Coordinates of C-alpha atoms in Angstrom, one line a residue:
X1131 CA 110.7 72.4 107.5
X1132 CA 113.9 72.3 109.7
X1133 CA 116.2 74.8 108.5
X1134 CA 119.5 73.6 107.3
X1135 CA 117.5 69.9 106.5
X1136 CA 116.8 69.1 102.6
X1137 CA 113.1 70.1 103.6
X1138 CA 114.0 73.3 105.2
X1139 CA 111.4 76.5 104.7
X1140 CA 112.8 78.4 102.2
X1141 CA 113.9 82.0 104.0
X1142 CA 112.9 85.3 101.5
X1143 CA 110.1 87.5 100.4
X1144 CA 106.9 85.6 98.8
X1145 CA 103.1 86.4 97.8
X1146 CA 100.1 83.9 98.8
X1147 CA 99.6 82.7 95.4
X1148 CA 96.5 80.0 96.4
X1149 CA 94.3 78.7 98.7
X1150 CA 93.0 75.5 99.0
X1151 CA 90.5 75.1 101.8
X1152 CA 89.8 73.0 104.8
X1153 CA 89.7 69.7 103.0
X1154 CA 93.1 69.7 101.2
X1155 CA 95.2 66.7 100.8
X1156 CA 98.9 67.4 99.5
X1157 CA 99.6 65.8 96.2
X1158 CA 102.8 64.5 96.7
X1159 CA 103.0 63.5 100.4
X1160 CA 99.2 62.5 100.6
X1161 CA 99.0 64.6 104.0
X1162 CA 96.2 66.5 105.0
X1163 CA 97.2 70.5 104.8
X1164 CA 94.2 72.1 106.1
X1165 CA 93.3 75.7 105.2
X1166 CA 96.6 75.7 103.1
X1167 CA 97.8 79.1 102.2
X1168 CA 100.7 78.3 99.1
X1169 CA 103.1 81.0 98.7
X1170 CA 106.2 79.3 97.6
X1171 CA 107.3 77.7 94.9
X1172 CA 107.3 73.6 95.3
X1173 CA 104.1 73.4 96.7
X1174 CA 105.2 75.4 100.4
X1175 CA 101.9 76.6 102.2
X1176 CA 100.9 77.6 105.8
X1177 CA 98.3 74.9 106.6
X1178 CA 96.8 73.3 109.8
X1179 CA 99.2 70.3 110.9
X1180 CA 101.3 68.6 113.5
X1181 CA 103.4 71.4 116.1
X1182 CA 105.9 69.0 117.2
X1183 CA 106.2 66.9 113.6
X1184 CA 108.9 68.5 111.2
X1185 CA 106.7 69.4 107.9
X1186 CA 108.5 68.9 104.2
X1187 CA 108.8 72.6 104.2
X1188 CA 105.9 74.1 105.0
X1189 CA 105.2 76.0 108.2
X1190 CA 102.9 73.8 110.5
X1191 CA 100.4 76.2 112.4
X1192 CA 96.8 75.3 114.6
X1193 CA 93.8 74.3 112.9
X1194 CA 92.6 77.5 114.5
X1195 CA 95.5 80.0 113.1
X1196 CA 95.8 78.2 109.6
X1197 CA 92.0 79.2 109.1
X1198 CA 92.6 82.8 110.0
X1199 CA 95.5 83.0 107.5
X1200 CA 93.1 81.2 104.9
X1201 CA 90.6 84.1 106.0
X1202 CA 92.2 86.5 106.2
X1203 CA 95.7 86.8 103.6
X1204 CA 94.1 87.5 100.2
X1205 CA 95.7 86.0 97.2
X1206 CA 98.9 88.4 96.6
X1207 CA 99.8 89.4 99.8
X1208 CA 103.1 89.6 100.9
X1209 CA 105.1 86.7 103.2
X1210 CA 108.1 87.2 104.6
X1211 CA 110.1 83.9 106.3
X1212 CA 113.3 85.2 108.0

């Protein structure tokens, strides 16, 4: 999300704590977040969406990239958002 917006990223050290899959549908905002990667608390993930559409705190990346990360970050490793 935008930083210094009520949806903003949070900024810190994290660890991938799920993953969800190509098919996921967010919960709360009834989005699709593709390939999500969760890693923060309050649902935040990496996931497949929109590049120029502000997310509600997650970081938006390509259909493409958000399945590497899905791949490729096992369940524990670090994230770092600075």
């Amino acid at each position: 999300g935008p930083p210094g917006t009520r949806q903003a990223t949070p900024r810190g050290t994290f660890h991938v704590q799920w993953k969800a899959g190509p098919g996921y549908i967010s919960t709360e905002y009834h989005e699709p977040m593709p390939y999500a990667v969760f890693f923060a608390a309050g649902g935040i993930a990496f996931h497949g969406g929109s590049l120029t559409k502000p997310s509600h705190g997650c970081v938006h990346l390509t259909i493409g990239n958000a399945q590497y990360y899905d791949d490729h970050l096992p369940i524990g490793a670090e994230v770092v958002v600075s």
